[in-house]
Short mmCIF file of C-alpha atoms (C1' of nucleotides) in Angstrom, two decimals:
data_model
loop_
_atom_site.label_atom_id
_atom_site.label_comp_id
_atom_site.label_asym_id
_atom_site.label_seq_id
_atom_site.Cartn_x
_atom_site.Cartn_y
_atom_site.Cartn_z
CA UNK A 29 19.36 44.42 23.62
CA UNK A 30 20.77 43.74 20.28
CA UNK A 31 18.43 43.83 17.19
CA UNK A 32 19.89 42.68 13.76
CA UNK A 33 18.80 41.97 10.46
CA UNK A 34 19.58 39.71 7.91
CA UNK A 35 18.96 40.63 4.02
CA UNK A 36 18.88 38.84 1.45
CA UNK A 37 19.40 39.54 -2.50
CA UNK A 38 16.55 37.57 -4.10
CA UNK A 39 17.82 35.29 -7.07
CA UNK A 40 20.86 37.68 -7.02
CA UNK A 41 22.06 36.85 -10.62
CA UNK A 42 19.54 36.54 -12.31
CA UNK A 43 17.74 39.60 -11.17
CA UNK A 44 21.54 41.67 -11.89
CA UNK A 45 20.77 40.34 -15.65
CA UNK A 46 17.08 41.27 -15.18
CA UNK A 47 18.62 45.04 -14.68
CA UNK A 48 21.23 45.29 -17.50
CA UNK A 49 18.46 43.05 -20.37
CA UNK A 50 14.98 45.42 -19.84
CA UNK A 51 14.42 43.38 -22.88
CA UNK A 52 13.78 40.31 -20.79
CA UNK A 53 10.48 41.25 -19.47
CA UNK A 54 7.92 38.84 -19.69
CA UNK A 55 11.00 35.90 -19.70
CA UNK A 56 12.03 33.25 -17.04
CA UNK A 57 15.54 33.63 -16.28
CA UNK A 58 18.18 31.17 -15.86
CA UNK A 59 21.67 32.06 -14.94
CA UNK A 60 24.28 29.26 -16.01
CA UNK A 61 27.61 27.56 -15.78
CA UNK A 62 28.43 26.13 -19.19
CA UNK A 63 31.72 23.64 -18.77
CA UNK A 64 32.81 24.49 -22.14
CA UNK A 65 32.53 20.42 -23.23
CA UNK A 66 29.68 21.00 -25.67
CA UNK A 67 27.30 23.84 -26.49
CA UNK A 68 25.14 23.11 -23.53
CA UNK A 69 27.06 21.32 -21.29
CA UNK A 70 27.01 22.66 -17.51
CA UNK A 71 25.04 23.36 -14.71
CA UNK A 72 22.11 25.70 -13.89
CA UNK A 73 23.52 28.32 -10.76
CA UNK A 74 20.30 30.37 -10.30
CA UNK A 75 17.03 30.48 -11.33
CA UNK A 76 14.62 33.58 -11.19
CA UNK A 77 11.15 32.72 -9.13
CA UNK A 78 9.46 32.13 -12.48
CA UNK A 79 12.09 29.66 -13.44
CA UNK A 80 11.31 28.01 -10.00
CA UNK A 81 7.91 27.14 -10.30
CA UNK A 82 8.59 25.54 -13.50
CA UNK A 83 10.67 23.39 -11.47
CA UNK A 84 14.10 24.49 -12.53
CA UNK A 85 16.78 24.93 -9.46
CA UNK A 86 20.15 25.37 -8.64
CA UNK A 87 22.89 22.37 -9.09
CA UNK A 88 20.24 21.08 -12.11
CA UNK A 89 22.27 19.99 -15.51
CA UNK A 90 21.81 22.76 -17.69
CA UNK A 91 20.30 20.26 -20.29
CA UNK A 92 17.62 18.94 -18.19
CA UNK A 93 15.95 22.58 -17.44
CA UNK A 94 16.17 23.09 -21.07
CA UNK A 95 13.71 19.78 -21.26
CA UNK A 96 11.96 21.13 -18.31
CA UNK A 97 11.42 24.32 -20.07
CA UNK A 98 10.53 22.79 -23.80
CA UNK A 99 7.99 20.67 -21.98
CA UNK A 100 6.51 23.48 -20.58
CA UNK A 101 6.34 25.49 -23.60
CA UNK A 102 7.82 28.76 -21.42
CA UNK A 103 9.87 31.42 -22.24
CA UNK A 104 13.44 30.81 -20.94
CA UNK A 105 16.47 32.69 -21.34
CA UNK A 106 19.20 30.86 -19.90
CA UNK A 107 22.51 33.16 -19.85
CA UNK A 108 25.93 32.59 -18.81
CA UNK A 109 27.11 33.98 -15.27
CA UNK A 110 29.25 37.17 -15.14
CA UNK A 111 30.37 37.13 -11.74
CA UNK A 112 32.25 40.26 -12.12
CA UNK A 113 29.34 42.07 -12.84
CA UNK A 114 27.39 40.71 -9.92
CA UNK A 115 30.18 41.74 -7.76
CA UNK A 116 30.13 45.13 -9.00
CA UNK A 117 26.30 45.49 -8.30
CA UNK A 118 26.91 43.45 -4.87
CA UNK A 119 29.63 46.47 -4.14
CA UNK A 120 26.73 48.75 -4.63
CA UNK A 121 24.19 47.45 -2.45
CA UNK A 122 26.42 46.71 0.67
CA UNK A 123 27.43 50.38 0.29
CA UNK A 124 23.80 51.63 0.26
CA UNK A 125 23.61 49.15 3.37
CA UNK A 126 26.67 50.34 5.26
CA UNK A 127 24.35 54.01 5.41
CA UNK A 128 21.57 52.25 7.22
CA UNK A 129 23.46 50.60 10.56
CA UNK A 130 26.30 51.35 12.41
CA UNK A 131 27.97 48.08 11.41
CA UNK A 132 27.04 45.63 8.81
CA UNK A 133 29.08 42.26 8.23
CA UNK A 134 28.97 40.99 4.55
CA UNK A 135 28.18 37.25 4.40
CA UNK A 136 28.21 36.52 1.01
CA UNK A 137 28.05 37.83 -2.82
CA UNK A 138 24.32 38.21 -1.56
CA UNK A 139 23.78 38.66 1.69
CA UNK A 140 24.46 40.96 4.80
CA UNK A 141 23.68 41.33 8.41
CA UNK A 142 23.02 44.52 9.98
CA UNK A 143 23.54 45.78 13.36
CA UNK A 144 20.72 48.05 14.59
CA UNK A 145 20.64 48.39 17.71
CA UNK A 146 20.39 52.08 17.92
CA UNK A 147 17.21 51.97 16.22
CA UNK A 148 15.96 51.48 19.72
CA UNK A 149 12.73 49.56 18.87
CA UNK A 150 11.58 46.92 16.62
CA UNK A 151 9.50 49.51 14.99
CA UNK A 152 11.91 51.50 13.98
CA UNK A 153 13.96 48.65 12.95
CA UNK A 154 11.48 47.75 10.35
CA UNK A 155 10.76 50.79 9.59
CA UNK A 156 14.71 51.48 8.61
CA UNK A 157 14.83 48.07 6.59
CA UNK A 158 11.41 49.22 4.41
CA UNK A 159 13.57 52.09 3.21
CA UNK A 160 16.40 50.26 2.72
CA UNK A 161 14.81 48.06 0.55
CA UNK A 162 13.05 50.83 -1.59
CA UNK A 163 16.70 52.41 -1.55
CA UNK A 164 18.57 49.54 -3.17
CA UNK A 165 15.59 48.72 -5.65
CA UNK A 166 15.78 52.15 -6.86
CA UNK A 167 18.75 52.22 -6.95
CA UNK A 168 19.69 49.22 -8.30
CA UNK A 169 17.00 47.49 -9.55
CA UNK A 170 17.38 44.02 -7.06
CA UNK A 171 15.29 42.87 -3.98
CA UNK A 172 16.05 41.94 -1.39
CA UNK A 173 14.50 39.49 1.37
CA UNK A 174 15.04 40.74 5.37
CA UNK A 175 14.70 39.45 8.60
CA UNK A 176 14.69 41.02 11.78
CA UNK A 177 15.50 38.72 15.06
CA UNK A 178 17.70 39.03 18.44
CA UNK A 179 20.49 37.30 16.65
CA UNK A 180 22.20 36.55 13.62
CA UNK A 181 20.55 33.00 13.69
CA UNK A 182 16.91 34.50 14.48
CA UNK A 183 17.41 36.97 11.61
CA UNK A 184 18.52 35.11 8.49
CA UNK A 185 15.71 32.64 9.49
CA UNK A 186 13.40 35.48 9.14
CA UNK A 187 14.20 36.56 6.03
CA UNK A 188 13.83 33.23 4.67
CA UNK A 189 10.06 33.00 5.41
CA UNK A 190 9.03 35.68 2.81
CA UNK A 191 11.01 35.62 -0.70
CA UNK A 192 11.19 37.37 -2.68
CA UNK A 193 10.58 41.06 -1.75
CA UNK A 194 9.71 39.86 2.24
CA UNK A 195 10.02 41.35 5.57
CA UNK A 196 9.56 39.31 8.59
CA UNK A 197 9.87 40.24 12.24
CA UNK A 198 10.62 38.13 15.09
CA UNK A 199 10.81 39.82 18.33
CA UNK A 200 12.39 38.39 21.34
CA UNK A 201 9.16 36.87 23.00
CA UNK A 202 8.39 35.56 19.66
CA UNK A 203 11.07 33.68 18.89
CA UNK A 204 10.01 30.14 20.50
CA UNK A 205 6.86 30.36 18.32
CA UNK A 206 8.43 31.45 15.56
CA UNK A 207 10.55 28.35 15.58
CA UNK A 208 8.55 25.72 16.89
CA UNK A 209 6.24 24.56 13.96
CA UNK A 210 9.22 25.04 11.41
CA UNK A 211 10.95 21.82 10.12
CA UNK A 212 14.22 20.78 11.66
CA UNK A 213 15.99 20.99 8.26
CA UNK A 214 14.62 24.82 8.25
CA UNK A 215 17.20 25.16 11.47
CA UNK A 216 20.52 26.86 9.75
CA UNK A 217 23.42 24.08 9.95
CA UNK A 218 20.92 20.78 9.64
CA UNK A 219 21.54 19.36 6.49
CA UNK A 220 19.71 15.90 4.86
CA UNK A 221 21.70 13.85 7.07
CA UNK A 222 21.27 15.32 10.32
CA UNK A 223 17.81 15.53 9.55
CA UNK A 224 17.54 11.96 8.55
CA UNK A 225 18.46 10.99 12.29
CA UNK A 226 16.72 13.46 14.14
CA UNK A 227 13.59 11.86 11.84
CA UNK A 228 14.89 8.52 13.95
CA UNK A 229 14.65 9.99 16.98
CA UNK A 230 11.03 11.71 16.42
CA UNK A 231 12.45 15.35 16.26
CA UNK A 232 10.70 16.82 13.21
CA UNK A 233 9.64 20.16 14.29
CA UNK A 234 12.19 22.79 15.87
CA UNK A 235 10.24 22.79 19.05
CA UNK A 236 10.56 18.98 19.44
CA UNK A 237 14.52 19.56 19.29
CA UNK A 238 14.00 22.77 22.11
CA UNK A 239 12.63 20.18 24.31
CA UNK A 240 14.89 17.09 23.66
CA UNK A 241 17.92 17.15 26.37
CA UNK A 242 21.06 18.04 25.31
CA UNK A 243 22.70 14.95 26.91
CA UNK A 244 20.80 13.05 24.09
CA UNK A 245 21.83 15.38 21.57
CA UNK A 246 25.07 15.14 22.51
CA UNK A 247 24.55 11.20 22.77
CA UNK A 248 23.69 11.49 19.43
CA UNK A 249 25.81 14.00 17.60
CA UNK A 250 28.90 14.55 19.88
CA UNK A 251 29.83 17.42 22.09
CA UNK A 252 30.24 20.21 19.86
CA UNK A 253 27.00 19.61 17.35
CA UNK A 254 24.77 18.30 20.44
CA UNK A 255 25.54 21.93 22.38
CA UNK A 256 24.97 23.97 19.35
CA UNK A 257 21.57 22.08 17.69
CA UNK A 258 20.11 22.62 21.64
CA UNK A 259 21.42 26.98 21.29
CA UNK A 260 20.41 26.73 17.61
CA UNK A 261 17.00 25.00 18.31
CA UNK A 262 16.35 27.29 21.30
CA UNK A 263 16.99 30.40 19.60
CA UNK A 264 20.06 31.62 20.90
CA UNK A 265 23.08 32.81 18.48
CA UNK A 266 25.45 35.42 18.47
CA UNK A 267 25.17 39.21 17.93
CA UNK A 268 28.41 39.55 16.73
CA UNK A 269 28.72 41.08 13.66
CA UNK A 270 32.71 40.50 11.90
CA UNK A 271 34.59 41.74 9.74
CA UNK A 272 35.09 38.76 7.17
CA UNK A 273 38.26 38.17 5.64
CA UNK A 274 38.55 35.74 2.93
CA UNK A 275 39.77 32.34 4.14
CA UNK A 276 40.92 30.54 0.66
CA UNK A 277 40.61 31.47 -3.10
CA UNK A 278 40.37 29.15 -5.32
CA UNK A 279 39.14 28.44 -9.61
CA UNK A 280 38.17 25.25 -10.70
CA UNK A 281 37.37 24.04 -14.41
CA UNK A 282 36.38 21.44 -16.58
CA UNK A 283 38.85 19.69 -18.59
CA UNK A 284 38.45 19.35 -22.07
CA UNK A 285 38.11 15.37 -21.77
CA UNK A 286 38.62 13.22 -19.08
CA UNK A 287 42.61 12.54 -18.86
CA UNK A 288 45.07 11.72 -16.24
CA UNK A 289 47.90 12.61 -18.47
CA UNK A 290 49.85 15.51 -16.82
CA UNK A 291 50.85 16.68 -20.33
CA UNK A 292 47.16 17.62 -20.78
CA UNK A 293 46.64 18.52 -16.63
CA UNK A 294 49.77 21.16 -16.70
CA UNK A 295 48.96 23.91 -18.72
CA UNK A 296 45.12 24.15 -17.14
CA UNK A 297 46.65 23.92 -13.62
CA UNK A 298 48.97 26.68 -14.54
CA UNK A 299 45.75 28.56 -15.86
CA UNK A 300 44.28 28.01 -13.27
CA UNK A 301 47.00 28.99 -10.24
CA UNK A 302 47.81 32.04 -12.73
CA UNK A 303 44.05 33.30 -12.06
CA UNK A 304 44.62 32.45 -8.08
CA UNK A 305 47.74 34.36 -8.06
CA UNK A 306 46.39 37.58 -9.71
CA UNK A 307 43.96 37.63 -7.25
CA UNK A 308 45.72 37.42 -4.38
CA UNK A 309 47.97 40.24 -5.92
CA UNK A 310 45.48 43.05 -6.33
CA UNK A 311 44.41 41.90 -2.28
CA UNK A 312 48.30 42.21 -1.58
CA UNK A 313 47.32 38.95 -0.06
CA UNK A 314 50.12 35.75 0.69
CA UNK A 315 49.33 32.18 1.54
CA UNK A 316 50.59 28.82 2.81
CA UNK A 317 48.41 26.26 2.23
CA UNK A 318 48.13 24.86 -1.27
CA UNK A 319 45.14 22.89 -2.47
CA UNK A 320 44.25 21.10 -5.45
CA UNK A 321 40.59 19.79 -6.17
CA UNK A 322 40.04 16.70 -8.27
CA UNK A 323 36.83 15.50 -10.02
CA UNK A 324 36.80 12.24 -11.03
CA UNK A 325 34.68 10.94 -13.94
CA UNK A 326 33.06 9.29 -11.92
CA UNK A 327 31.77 13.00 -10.02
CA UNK A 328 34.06 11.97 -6.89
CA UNK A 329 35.76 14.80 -5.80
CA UNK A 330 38.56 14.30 -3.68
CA UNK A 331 41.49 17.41 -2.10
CA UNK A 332 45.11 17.05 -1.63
CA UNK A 333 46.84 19.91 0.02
CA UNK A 334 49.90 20.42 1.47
CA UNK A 335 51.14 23.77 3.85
CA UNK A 336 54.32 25.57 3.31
CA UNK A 337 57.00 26.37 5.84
CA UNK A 338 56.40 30.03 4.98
CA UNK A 339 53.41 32.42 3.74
CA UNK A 340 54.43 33.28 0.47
CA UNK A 341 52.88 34.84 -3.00
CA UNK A 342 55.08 32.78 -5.17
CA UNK A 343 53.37 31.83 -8.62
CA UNK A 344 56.22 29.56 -9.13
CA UNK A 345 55.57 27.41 -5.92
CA UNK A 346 51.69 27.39 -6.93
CA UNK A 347 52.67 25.81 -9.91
CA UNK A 348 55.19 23.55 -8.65
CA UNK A 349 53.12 22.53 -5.60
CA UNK A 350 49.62 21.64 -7.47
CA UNK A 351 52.17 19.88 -9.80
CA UNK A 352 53.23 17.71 -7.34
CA UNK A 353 49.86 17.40 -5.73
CA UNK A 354 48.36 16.40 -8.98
CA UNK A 355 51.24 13.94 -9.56
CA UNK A 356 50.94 12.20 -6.18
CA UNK A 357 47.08 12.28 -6.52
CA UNK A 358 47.58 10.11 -9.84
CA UNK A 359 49.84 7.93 -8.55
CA UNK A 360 47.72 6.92 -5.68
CA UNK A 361 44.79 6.21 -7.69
CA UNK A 362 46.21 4.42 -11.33
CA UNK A 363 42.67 3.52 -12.87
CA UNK A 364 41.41 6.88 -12.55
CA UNK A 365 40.64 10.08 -14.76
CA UNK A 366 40.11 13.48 -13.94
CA UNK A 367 36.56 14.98 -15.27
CA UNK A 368 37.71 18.80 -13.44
CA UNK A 369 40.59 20.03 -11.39
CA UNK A 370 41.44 23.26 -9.45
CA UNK A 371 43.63 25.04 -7.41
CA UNK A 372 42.66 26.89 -4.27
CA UNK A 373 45.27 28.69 -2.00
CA UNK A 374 44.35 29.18 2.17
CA UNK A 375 45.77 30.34 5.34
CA UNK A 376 45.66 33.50 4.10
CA UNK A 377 47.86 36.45 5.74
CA UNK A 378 47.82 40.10 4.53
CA UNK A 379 51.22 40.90 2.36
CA UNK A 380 53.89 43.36 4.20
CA UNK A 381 55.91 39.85 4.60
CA UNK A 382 59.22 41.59 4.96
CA UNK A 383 62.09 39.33 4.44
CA UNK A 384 64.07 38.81 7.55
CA UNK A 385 67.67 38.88 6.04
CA UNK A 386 67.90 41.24 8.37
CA UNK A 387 67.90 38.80 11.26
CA UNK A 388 70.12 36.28 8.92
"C1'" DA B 9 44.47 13.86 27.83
"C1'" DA B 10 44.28 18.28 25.95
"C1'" DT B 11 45.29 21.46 22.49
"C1'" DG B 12 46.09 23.26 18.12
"C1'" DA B 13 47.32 22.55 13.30
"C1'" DT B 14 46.49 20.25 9.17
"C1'" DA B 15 43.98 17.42 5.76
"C1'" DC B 16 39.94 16.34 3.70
"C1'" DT B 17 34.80 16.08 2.76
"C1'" DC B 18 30.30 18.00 2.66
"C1'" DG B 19 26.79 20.94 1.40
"C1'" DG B 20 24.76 25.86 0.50
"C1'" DC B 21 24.22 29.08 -2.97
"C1'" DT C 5 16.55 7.97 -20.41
"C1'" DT C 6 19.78 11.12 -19.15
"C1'" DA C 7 21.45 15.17 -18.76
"C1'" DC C 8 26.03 17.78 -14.02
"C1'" DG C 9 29.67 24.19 -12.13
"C1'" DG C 10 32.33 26.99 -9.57
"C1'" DC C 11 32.91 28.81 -5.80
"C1'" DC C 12 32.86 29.25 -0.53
"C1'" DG C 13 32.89 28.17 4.73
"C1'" DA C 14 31.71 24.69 8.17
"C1'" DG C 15 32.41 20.31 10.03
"C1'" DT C 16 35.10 16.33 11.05
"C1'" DA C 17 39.00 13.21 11.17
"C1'" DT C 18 43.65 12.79 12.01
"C1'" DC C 19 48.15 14.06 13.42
"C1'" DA C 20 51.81 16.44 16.14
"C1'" DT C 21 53.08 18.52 20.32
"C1'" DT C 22 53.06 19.05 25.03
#
DNA sequence: AATGATACTCGGC
DNA sequence: TTACGGCCGAGTATCATT
């Protein structure tokens, strides 16, 4: 039987600052996005746990956790993100991890599943994630939340009961109590909305949603979601851990002001698809699908993408084709102006596109 | 009607 | 009083093809 774990970097970015600024002891740590429209302009993208119980979160305008944090007379540092240097740290950890199981899939920036299910037991299981945690703190200097479960679903809801610094086990005859007391928006994949009509239907706990039949969730939801909220609910999910490959890249920004005058859009597009395309370089990485992202000032954001005959890595059909995206965007919607805009690239194929004169 | 590709939105972090 | 980013993958709607 498989046994996986899920771990979890706790407040990943703000705990990579904690490491490089010693000098922050005894601080609350904010980690933010500033949009470059005034000097604190932006959003908040992590807090650290002390930031949290002042009530400052994720998604929060940068200016209202400054208010938050005046009000509370605390001691806030809120610094700008340097995703490259989280990335470098990330790098670090998942190679520590990689030591520990005989496969490991990286989810995220943060966050990694491990296969081990040559440890044999769930002892030993836990017993291998303890030292992997001391490893990458020492290592490091981060923490990391695990879970240890049957599946991949079973584990990453583990290692969300105990943050930061937690390790919870659910064994296989465990798992039904584990879930049923737990909120149905705890359930990985049930969002506010989902929620909201499970609420209608007096599903509130996981175990309510075990026992409801999946005709009615399927009633209720449609084939595909009904099936997997009745597997999710009842604890089953897949042991398969994969080898992710990125799907899309993509940068977004905010403009200066809000415009819809192409004159203004260009040059940031072209920034922007410039960025894209050096990153797909160094990944010797071609794609097919071009999309651009539009934020209204009214916060709508809206896609328009369009897919090429061919894979390519042509900067000069990024350009053109968020051009013309932008362009038919605008024309389809007169009144409005654009707050942000980016440019993501998918349908992603490794390079080693040989031209096919040869067949020509 | 079934299948797969594409276009677009939503929401987690 | 309000305050508002930059990513990513999943989910869903829609379309083309057979």
């Amino acid at each position: 039987m498989a046994i996986i774990a899920h771990l979890d970097l706790d407040a990943f970015f703000a705990s990579c600052e904690r490491v490089r600024y010693p000098d922050l002891a005894g601080k609350a740590i904010v980690i933010c996005i500033f949009s470059g429209r005034g000097e604190e302009t932006g959003a908040v993208s992590t807090a650290d746990y002390a930031a949290r119980e002042l009530g400052i979160g994720a998604g929060m305008p940068i200016r209202q956790a400054k208010h938050i944090a005046e009000s509370a007379d605390a001691d806030v540092a809120f610094l700008p993100a340097d995703k490259e240097y989280y990335a470098m740290v990330s790098e670090r950890v998942m190679s520590i991890i990689e030591e520990y199981a005989d496969d490991i899939e990286v989810a995220s920036i943060d966050e990694a599943y491990l296969d081990l299910s040559s440890s044999g037991s769930y002892a030993d299981a836990v017993q291998e994630m303890r030292r992997l945690k001391q490893e990458i703190k020492a290592d490091t200097g981060v923490t990391a939340s695990t879970g240890i479960g049957p599946n991949k679903l079973v584990a990453k809801m583990a290692s969300d009961q105990d943050k930061p610094d937690g390790l919870t086990v659910v064994t296989p005859e465990n798992v039904q109590d584990f879930l049923a007391n737990l909120p149905v928006r705890e359930l990985y994949g049930v969002g506010p909305k989902t929620a909201q009509r499970l609420e209608s239907m007096n599903v509130t706990v996981i175990g309510d949603l075990a026992e409801t039949a999946v005709q009615r969730l399927i009633e209720m939801f449609g084939e595909a979601k009904g099936v997997s909220l009745h597997r999710k609910a009842n604890g089953e999910g897949s042991t398969e851990l994969e080898q992710r490959e990125k799907k899309q890249l993509s940068r977004i920004t905010t403009l200066q002001e809000d415009t819809r005058s192409m004159s203004d859009i260009r040059p940031v597009i072209r920034e922007l698809a410039r960025d894209v395309h050096r990153r797909l370089r160094q990944r010797d990485i071609q794609y097919s699908t071009v999309t651009v992202i539009v934020i209204s000032s009214e916060r709508k954001t809206r896609t328009r993408s369009r897919t090429l005959p061919a894979a390519t890595c042509s900067l000069e059909t990024m350009y053109s084709t968020s051009e013309i995206l932008i362009d038919e965007f605008l024309s389809g919607h007169p009144e409005e102006r654009l707050r942000r805009v980016g440019v993501r690239v998918g349908n992603l194929s490794n390079g080693m596109q040989e031209t096919l004169d040869a067949f020509g």
